[in-house]
Amino acid sequence: MSDLETNIGKLAGYLARFKESGILNQIGGEAQPAASGATFETRSPVDESLICQVAKGNAVDIDAAAKAAKAAFPAWRDMAATERKKILHKIADGIVARAEEIALCECWDTGQALRFMSKAALRGAENFRFFADKAPGARDGQALPSPTLMNITTRVPIGPVGVITPWNTPFMLSTWKIAPALAAGCTVVHKPAEFSPLTARILMEIAEEAGLPKGVWNLVNGFGEDAGKALTEHPDIKAIAFVGESRTGSMIMKQGADTLKRVHFELGGKNPVIVFDDADLDRALDAAIFMIYSLNGERCTSSSRLLVQDTVADDFEAKLIERVNNIRVGHPLDPKTEIGPLIHKTHFDKVTSYFDIARQNGAKVVAGGTRVGDAGWFVRPTLFTGADNAMRIAQEEIFGPVLTSIRFSSEEEALQIANDIPYGLTGYVWTNDLTRALRFTHQLEAGMIWVNSENVRHLPTPFGGVKASGIGRDGGDWSFDFYMEQKHIGLATGQHAIPRLGAN
Ligand code: NAD
């Protein structure tokens, strides 16, 4: 039996219970259908087959979940942080124990290739461990003595929070947002993406099996304009941590205005990888390919704009075409597959529409630009050359395995092109000139920049974007800044003079 057949067999075992009872919401520790009884279908992008029915929550379910999160908040906030730490480590243990189930379900639900998803569960566990260890220090503050007062600061959790996640790597992103919220002492209502609900349900079950008190983490499935919107408008929800498209972020900001929501946005990107002619070009090639064609190109940090110096561009692009044409598109559960199907027909239609847009723009489609097979949402990895930065293929987030190559002649021109974009999530700079690297990264408009490297995530570092790519930072202590409020307490150290109004 091939590895693929073995994985398909195992997946069938994991899916059986979902097929039988569907995916339920979890409110106040109880698994339940939507209050209205409505459901929606989740289908696999591999062959469009039905995976299962999913509870279609709306404002009524969100209200119940928000109330459950509010009721659970005081006890969770006041639990000794060392206890919270133990529970979060147990959640990480549970994730590791079910890593295979998580990986196989994630691949089938999203189309992501197993070679990447097999590590996603472990990365999710690492997110829990990292924030578990930070929980006991979350309230630490400063002593800021003044002449008459001992001023101290501390932090307190903001309250129940809403977490809204996208479909591209749903498991990892859910852990990434929820682990710090719980470590800070917040309770959570999670609204996962409607295209990929499976692993959010598994994660929630792991958490409660690990001893997380009922109501601390609630799960409501449903559509963005319905359940998602209600979550952002609910008065008991104090903050919204959102990962998704820039225009959805803008909608959420409006929706949350009446209840003065604090928001944290991780949004879209159109990130440049800038290759200077003095760089290690072989390594630059490997990294550029990895950062756009891994995870089906459905990756906010993907290097979707290649800026290559004209002195080396012919050779670099020729090597790129050869490698891109060699990338293996296939079944996501086949360990050899490098690119699986895109998430959904609507996204497939969007991505493939850029093949014509590229030609209309006057660029060349030198690799890919075609569908693969006639079932499922598979596309060949695609490369556009002869592009300039004003074209739609250079300005818009395509969010698929599609790279636009643009040539530049000088460092000034490279910088001008790199920054001439509404987004500012990541940048990748390839040069062996140290002073240029310093100069360039100083002026590049991006929240995260790697020099001579692909994106290598280190949890203590700040993650987030500028411009239309986001507001706020995750990682390290920055996550706690979002999920917690600063509190100042001033204690008189003596009997300083207090102004005596009305005392003659
Ligand atoms: P999306 O914005 O369409 O949906 C994301 C989530 O928002 C879903 O759960 C959806 O149901 C919900 N939603 C939609 N409308 C809503 C509304 N009006 N109110 C409340 N919630 C609503 O994004 P997507 O298509 O699922 O994901 C792809 C996008 O996510 C890309 O733009 C990508 O760059 C971005 N992304 C960013 C990061 C990052 O860290 N910056 C990471 C991953 C993905």
PDB file of N, CA and C and ligand atoms in Angstrom, residues 164-169 173 176 191-195 222-232 242-249 251-252 255 265-269 298-301 347 350 397 399 423 425 448 463-465 469-470, ligand 1:
ATOM      1  N   ILE A 164     -11.077  35.595  15.431  1.00  0.00           N
ATOM      2  CA  ILE A 164     -11.633  35.261  14.111  1.00  0.00           C
ATOM      3  C   ILE A 164     -10.469  34.874  13.199  1.00  0.00           C
ATOM      4  N   THR A 165     -10.527  33.657  12.664  1.00  0.00           N
ATOM      5  CA  THR A 165      -9.371  33.137  11.924  1.00  0.00           C
ATOM      6  C   THR A 165      -9.732  32.803  10.468  1.00  0.00           C
ATOM      7  N   PRO A 166      -8.719  32.781   9.577  1.00  0.00           N
ATOM      8  CA  PRO A 166      -8.938  32.475   8.157  1.00  0.00           C
ATOM      9  C   PRO A 166      -8.715  30.993   7.873  1.00  0.00           C
ATOM     10  N   TRP A 167      -8.782  30.638   6.594  1.00  0.00           N
ATOM     11  CA  TRP A 167      -8.757  29.233   6.208  1.00  0.00           C
ATOM     12  C   TRP A 167      -7.390  28.741   5.732  1.00  0.00           C
ATOM     13  N   ASN A 168      -6.398  29.607   5.645  1.00  0.00           N
ATOM     14  CA  ASN A 168      -5.186  29.143   4.939  1.00  0.00           C
ATOM     15  C   ASN A 168      -4.358  28.147   5.757  1.00  0.00           C
ATOM     16  N   THR A 169      -4.106  28.456   7.019  1.00  0.00           N
ATOM     17  CA  THR A 169      -3.482  27.459   7.914  1.00  0.00           C
ATOM     18  C   THR A 169      -4.255  27.554   9.238  1.00  0.00           C
ATOM     19  N   LEU A 173      -2.892  28.997  13.060  1.00  0.00           N
ATOM     20  CA  LEU A 173      -3.297  30.372  13.370  1.00  0.00           C
ATOM     21  C   LEU A 173      -4.225  30.436  14.584  1.00  0.00           C
ATOM     22  N   TRP A 176      -2.127  30.215  17.618  1.00  0.00           N
ATOM     23  CA  TRP A 176      -1.289  31.416  17.650  1.00  0.00           C
ATOM     24  C   TRP A 176      -2.021  32.571  18.318  1.00  0.00           C
ATOM     25  N   LYS A 191     -14.375  32.124  16.307  1.00  0.00           N
ATOM     26  CA  LYS A 191     -15.173  31.943  15.091  1.00  0.00           C
ATOM     27  C   LYS A 191     -14.195  31.567  13.976  1.00  0.00           C
ATOM     28  N   PRO A 192     -14.081  30.261  13.674  1.00  0.00           N
ATOM     29  CA  PRO A 192     -13.145  29.866  12.619  1.00  0.00           C
ATOM     30  C   PRO A 192     -13.726  30.137  11.226  1.00  0.00           C
ATOM     31  N   ALA A 193     -12.866  30.060  10.215  1.00  0.00           N
ATOM     32  CA  ALA A 193     -13.314  30.302   8.843  1.00  0.00           C
ATOM     33  C   ALA A 193     -14.295  29.212   8.408  1.00  0.00           C
ATOM     34  N   GLU A 194     -15.307  29.611   7.670  1.00  0.00           N
ATOM     35  CA  GLU A 194     -16.341  28.665   7.242  1.00  0.00           C
ATOM     36  C   GLU A 194     -15.816  27.624   6.256  1.00  0.00           C
ATOM     37  N   PHE A 195     -14.710  27.941   5.538  1.00  0.00           N
ATOM     38  CA  PHE A 195     -14.167  26.978   4.573  1.00  0.00           C
ATOM     39  C   PHE A 195     -13.381  25.849   5.248  1.00  0.00           C
ATOM     40  N   GLY A 222     -19.764  29.445  11.684  1.00  0.00           N
ATOM     41  CA  GLY A 222     -20.753  30.227  10.944  1.00  0.00           C
ATOM     42  C   GLY A 222     -20.067  31.125   9.954  1.00  0.00           C
ATOM     43  N   PHE A 223     -20.855  31.943   9.284  1.00  0.00           N
ATOM     44  CA  PHE A 223     -20.318  32.792   8.232  1.00  0.00           C
ATOM     45  C   PHE A 223     -19.853  34.129   8.805  1.00  0.00           C
ATOM     46  N   GLY A 224     -18.955  34.773   8.056  1.00  0.00           N
ATOM     47  CA  GLY A 224     -18.379  36.027   8.531  1.00  0.00           C
ATOM     48  C   GLY A 224     -19.402  37.126   8.711  1.00  0.00           C
ATOM     49  N   GLU A 225     -20.256  37.273   7.702  1.00  0.00           N
ATOM     50  CA  GLU A 225     -21.196  38.400   7.718  1.00  0.00           C
ATOM     51  C   GLU A 225     -22.297  38.193   8.755  1.00  0.00           C
ATOM     52  N   ASP A 226     -22.299  37.033   9.381  1.00  0.00           N
ATOM     53  CA  ASP A 226     -23.382  36.633  10.263  1.00  0.00           C
ATOM     54  C   ASP A 226     -22.798  36.433  11.681  1.00  0.00           C
ATOM     55  N   ALA A 227     -22.235  35.258  11.920  1.00  0.00           N
ATOM     56  CA  ALA A 227     -21.646  34.989  13.242  1.00  0.00           C
ATOM     57  C   ALA A 227     -20.447  35.907  13.501  1.00  0.00           C
ATOM     58  N   GLY A 228     -19.586  36.070  12.484  1.00  0.00           N
ATOM     59  CA  GLY A 228     -18.386  36.904  12.658  1.00  0.00           C
ATOM     60  C   GLY A 228     -18.779  38.331  13.015  1.00  0.00           C
ATOM     61  N   LYS A 229     -19.709  38.878  12.273  1.00  0.00           N
ATOM     62  CA  LYS A 229     -20.140  40.268  12.502  1.00  0.00           C
ATOM     63  C   LYS A 229     -20.724  40.407  13.917  1.00  0.00           C
ATOM     64  N   ALA A 230     -21.575  39.454  14.307  1.00  0.00           N
ATOM     65  CA  ALA A 230     -22.200  39.533  15.638  1.00  0.00           C
ATOM     66  C   ALA A 230     -21.140  39.513  16.742  1.00  0.00           C
ATOM     67  N   LEU A 231     -20.094  38.738  16.528  1.00  0.00           N
ATOM     68  CA  LEU A 231     -19.022  38.671  17.535  1.00  0.00           C
ATOM     69  C   LEU A 231     -18.346  40.038  17.683  1.00  0.00           C
ATOM     70  N   THR A 232     -18.099  40.682  16.548  1.00  0.00           N
ATOM     71  CA  THR A 232     -17.393  41.979  16.608  1.00  0.00           C
ATOM     72  C   THR A 232     -18.266  43.076  17.201  1.00  0.00           C
ATOM     73  N   PHE A 242      -8.048  39.373  14.948  1.00  0.00           N
ATOM     74  CA  PHE A 242      -8.515  38.955  13.626  1.00  0.00           C
ATOM     75  C   PHE A 242      -7.346  38.684  12.695  1.00  0.00           C
ATOM     76  N   VAL A 243      -7.440  37.588  11.966  1.00  0.00           N
ATOM     77  CA  VAL A 243      -6.482  37.289  10.895  1.00  0.00           C
ATOM     78  C   VAL A 243      -7.295  37.072   9.632  1.00  0.00           C
ATOM     79  N   GLY A 244      -7.015  37.829   8.591  1.00  0.00           N
ATOM     80  CA  GLY A 244      -7.764  37.677   7.348  1.00  0.00           C
ATOM     81  C   GLY A 244      -7.454  38.792   6.387  1.00  0.00           C
ATOM     82  N   GLU A 245      -8.368  39.050   5.502  1.00  0.00           N
ATOM     83  CA  GLU A 245      -8.126  40.028   4.439  1.00  0.00           C
ATOM     84  C   GLU A 245      -8.198  41.457   4.955  1.00  0.00           C
ATOM     85  N   SER A 246      -7.492  42.341   4.279  1.00  0.00           N
ATOM     86  CA  SER A 246      -7.454  43.748   4.707  1.00  0.00           C
ATOM     87  C   SER A 246      -8.846  44.364   4.678  1.00  0.00           C
ATOM     88  N   ARG A 247      -9.626  44.060   3.620  1.00  0.00           N
ATOM     89  CA  ARG A 247     -10.946  44.722   3.560  1.00  0.00           C
ATOM     90  C   ARG A 247     -11.879  44.179   4.641  1.00  0.00           C
ATOM     91  N   THR A 248     -11.698  42.933   5.075  1.00  0.00           N
ATOM     92  CA  THR A 248     -12.506  42.426   6.196  1.00  0.00           C
ATOM     93  C   THR A 248     -12.093  43.151   7.479  1.00  0.00           C
ATOM     94  N   GLY A 249     -10.800  43.398   7.633  1.00  0.00           N
ATOM     95  CA  GLY A 249     -10.319  44.144   8.804  1.00  0.00           C
ATOM     96  C   GLY A 249     -10.981  45.509   8.888  1.00  0.00           C
ATOM     97  N   MET A 251     -13.870  46.310   7.641  1.00  0.00           N
ATOM     98  CA  MET A 251     -15.274  46.126   8.033  1.00  0.00           C
ATOM     99  C   MET A 251     -15.385  45.896   9.542  1.00  0.00           C
ATOM    100  N   ILE A 252     -14.487  45.100  10.070  1.00  0.00           N
ATOM    101  CA  ILE A 252     -14.541  44.784  11.504  1.00  0.00           C
ATOM    102  C   ILE A 252     -14.327  46.041  12.345  1.00  0.00           C
ATOM    103  N   GLN A 255     -17.600  47.756  12.359  1.00  0.00           N
ATOM    104  CA  GLN A 255     -18.587  47.010  13.139  1.00  0.00           C
ATOM    105  C   GLN A 255     -18.334  47.151  14.645  1.00  0.00           C
ATOM    106  N   PHE A 265      -5.099  43.289  14.128  1.00  0.00           N
ATOM    107  CA  PHE A 265      -5.333  42.825  12.767  1.00  0.00           C
ATOM    108  C   PHE A 265      -4.053  42.256  12.145  1.00  0.00           C
ATOM    109  N   GLU A 266      -4.146  41.031  11.680  1.00  0.00           N
ATOM    110  CA  GLU A 266      -3.077  40.474  10.833  1.00  0.00           C
ATOM    111  C   GLU A 266      -3.696  40.252   9.462  1.00  0.00           C
ATOM    112  N   LEU A 267      -3.316  41.087   8.500  1.00  0.00           N
ATOM    113  CA  LEU A 267      -4.049  41.169   7.238  1.00  0.00           C
ATOM    114  C   LEU A 267      -3.194  40.704   6.051  1.00  0.00           C
ATOM    115  N   GLY A 268      -3.538  41.190   4.890  1.00  0.00           N
ATOM    116  CA  GLY A 268      -2.916  40.681   3.666  1.00  0.00           C
ATOM    117  C   GLY A 268      -1.503  41.197   3.432  1.00  0.00           C
ATOM    118  N   GLY A 269      -0.896  40.682   2.367  1.00  0.00           N
ATOM    119  CA  GLY A 269       0.457  41.110   2.015  1.00  0.00           C
ATOM    120  C   GLY A 269       0.717  40.960   0.528  1.00  0.00           C
ATOM    121  N   GLU A 298      -0.857  30.189  -0.367  1.00  0.00           N
ATOM    122  CA  GLU A 298      -1.925  30.776   0.461  1.00  0.00           C
ATOM    123  C   GLU A 298      -1.300  31.131   1.803  1.00  0.00           C
ATOM    124  N   ARG A 299      -0.497  32.144   1.758  1.00  0.00           N
ATOM    125  CA  ARG A 299       0.361  32.463   2.892  1.00  0.00           C
ATOM    126  C   ARG A 299       0.531  33.976   2.948  1.00  0.00           C
ATOM    127  N   CYS A 300       0.177  34.576   4.081  1.00  0.00           N
ATOM    128  CA  CYS A 300       0.229  36.042   4.142  1.00  0.00           C
ATOM    129  C   CYS A 300       1.640  36.565   3.966  1.00  0.00           C
ATOM    130  N   THR A 301       2.633  35.795   4.396  1.00  0.00           N
ATOM    131  CA  THR A 301       4.024  36.248   4.324  1.00  0.00           C
ATOM    132  C   THR A 301       4.715  35.810   3.030  1.00  0.00           C
ATOM    133  N   HIS A 347     -12.091  30.844  -4.547  1.00  0.00           N
ATOM    134  CA  HIS A 347     -10.691  31.262  -4.494  1.00  0.00           C
ATOM    135  C   HIS A 347      -9.950  30.807  -5.761  1.00  0.00           C
ATOM    136  N   LYS A 350     -10.692  33.216  -8.410  1.00  0.00           N
ATOM    137  CA  LYS A 350      -9.936  34.466  -8.225  1.00  0.00           C
ATOM    138  C   LYS A 350      -8.485  34.286  -8.702  1.00  0.00           C
ATOM    139  N   GLU A 397      -3.077  41.224  -3.914  1.00  0.00           N
ATOM    140  CA  GLU A 397      -2.746  39.951  -3.267  1.00  0.00           C
ATOM    141  C   GLU A 397      -3.517  38.835  -3.982  1.00  0.00           C
ATOM    142  N   PHE A 399      -2.806  35.447  -3.496  1.00  0.00           N
ATOM    143  CA  PHE A 399      -2.941  34.425  -2.452  1.00  0.00           C
ATOM    144  C   PHE A 399      -2.999  33.013  -3.034  1.00  0.00           C
ATOM    145  N   TYR A 423       0.466  47.440   0.858  1.00  0.00           N
ATOM    146  CA  TYR A 423       0.758  46.505   1.957  1.00  0.00           C
ATOM    147  C   TYR A 423       2.139  46.731   2.574  1.00  0.00           C
ATOM    148  N   LEU A 425       3.710  43.850   5.006  1.00  0.00           N
ATOM    149  CA  LEU A 425       3.837  42.776   6.003  1.00  0.00           C
ATOM    150  C   LEU A 425       5.301  42.336   6.149  1.00  0.00           C
ATOM    151  N   MET A 448       8.114  43.065   9.139  1.00  0.00           N
ATOM    152  CA  MET A 448       9.114  42.001   9.372  1.00  0.00           C
ATOM    153  C   MET A 448      10.000  41.862   8.133  1.00  0.00           C
ATOM    154  N   PHE A 463       5.509  39.844  15.473  1.00  0.00           N
ATOM    155  CA  PHE A 463       4.952  39.423  14.188  1.00  0.00           C
ATOM    156  C   PHE A 463       3.796  40.355  13.851  1.00  0.00           C
ATOM    157  N   GLY A 464       3.846  40.985  12.676  1.00  0.00           N
ATOM    158  CA  GLY A 464       2.744  41.843  12.264  1.00  0.00           C
ATOM    159  C   GLY A 464       3.185  42.769  11.158  1.00  0.00           C
ATOM    160  N   GLY A 465       2.225  43.523  10.621  1.00  0.00           N
ATOM    161  CA  GLY A 465       2.516  44.337   9.451  1.00  0.00           C
ATOM    162  C   GLY A 465       2.202  45.798   9.640  1.00  0.00           C
ATOM    163  N   SER A 469      -1.397  45.967   5.939  1.00  0.00           N
ATOM    164  CA  SER A 469      -1.120  44.594   6.385  1.00  0.00           C
ATOM    165  C   SER A 469      -1.419  44.352   7.849  1.00  0.00           C
ATOM    166  N   GLY A 470      -1.792  45.391   8.575  1.00  0.00           N
ATOM    167  CA  GLY A 470      -2.199  45.068   9.940  1.00  0.00           C
ATOM    168  C   GLY A 470      -1.999  46.162  10.952  1.00  0.00           C
TER     169      GLY A 470
HETATM  170  P1  NAD B   1     -11.360  36.678   5.191  1.00  0.00           P
HETATM  171  O1  NAD B   1     -11.083  38.074   5.648  1.00  0.00           O
HETATM  172  O2  NAD B   1     -12.298  36.487   4.058  1.00  0.00           O
HETATM  173  O3  NAD B   1     -11.960  35.799   6.384  1.00  0.00           O
HETATM  174  C1  NAD B   1     -11.291  35.644   7.604  1.00  0.00           C
HETATM  175  C2  NAD B   1     -12.302  35.396   8.706  1.00  0.00           C
HETATM  176  O4  NAD B   1     -13.114  36.560   8.850  1.00  0.00           O
HETATM  177  C3  NAD B   1     -13.263  34.245   8.436  1.00  0.00           C
HETATM  178  O5  NAD B   1     -13.472  33.534   9.645  1.00  0.00           O
HETATM  179  C4  NAD B   1     -14.538  34.958   8.012  1.00  0.00           C
HETATM  180  O6  NAD B   1     -15.697  34.220   8.279  1.00  0.00           O
HETATM  181  C5  NAD B   1     -14.481  36.197   8.881  1.00  0.00           C
HETATM  182  N1  NAD B   1     -15.264  37.338   8.392  1.00  0.00           N
HETATM  183  C6  NAD B   1     -15.572  37.666   7.119  1.00  0.00           C
HETATM  184  N2  NAD B   1     -16.325  38.778   7.091  1.00  0.00           N
HETATM  185  C7  NAD B   1     -16.495  39.186   8.379  1.00  0.00           C
HETATM  186  C8  NAD B   1     -17.160  40.272   8.999  1.00  0.00           C
HETATM  187  N3  NAD B   1     -17.816  41.185   8.289  1.00  0.00           N
HETATM  188  N4  NAD B   1     -17.103  40.373  10.329  1.00  0.00           N
HETATM  189  C9  NAD B   1     -16.430  39.480  11.084  1.00  0.00           C
HETATM  190  N5  NAD B   1     -15.785  38.413  10.554  1.00  0.00           N
HETATM  191  C10 NAD B   1     -15.808  38.257   9.212  1.00  0.00           C
HETATM  192  O7  NAD B   1      -9.940  36.041   4.907  1.00  0.00           O
HETATM  193  P2  NAD B   1      -9.637  34.592   4.284  1.00  0.00           P
HETATM  194  O8  NAD B   1      -9.960  34.657   2.825  1.00  0.00           O
HETATM  195  O9  NAD B   1     -10.258  33.558   5.153  1.00  0.00           O
HETATM  196  O10 NAD B   1      -8.046  34.471   4.509  1.00  0.00           O
HETATM  197  C11 NAD B   1      -7.095  34.944   3.619  1.00  0.00           C
HETATM  198  C12 NAD B   1      -6.543  36.299   4.036  1.00  0.00           C
HETATM  199  O11 NAD B   1      -5.965  36.220   5.332  1.00  0.00           O
HETATM  200  C13 NAD B   1      -5.443  36.809   3.133  1.00  0.00           C
HETATM  201  O12 NAD B   1      -5.638  38.175   2.848  1.00  0.00           O
HETATM  202  C14 NAD B   1      -4.184  36.624   3.970  1.00  0.00           C
HETATM  203  O13 NAD B   1      -3.100  37.457   3.641  1.00  0.00           O
HETATM  204  C15 NAD B   1      -4.697  36.879   5.325  1.00  0.00           C
HETATM  205  N6  NAD B   1      -3.812  36.301   6.346  1.00  0.00           N
HETATM  206  C16 NAD B   1      -3.015  37.156   7.071  1.00  0.00           C
HETATM  207  C17 NAD B   1      -2.113  36.649   8.007  1.00  0.00           C
HETATM  208  C18 NAD B   1      -1.201  37.561   8.792  1.00  0.00           C
HETATM  209  O14 NAD B   1      -0.630  37.112   9.767  1.00  0.00           O
HETATM  210  N7  NAD B   1      -1.036  38.823   8.406  1.00  0.00           N
HETATM  211  C19 NAD B   1      -2.040  35.263   8.213  1.00  0.00           C
HETATM  212  C20 NAD B   1      -2.867  34.421   7.449  1.00  0.00           C
HETATM  213  C21 NAD B   1      -3.744  34.965   6.530  1.00  0.00           C
END
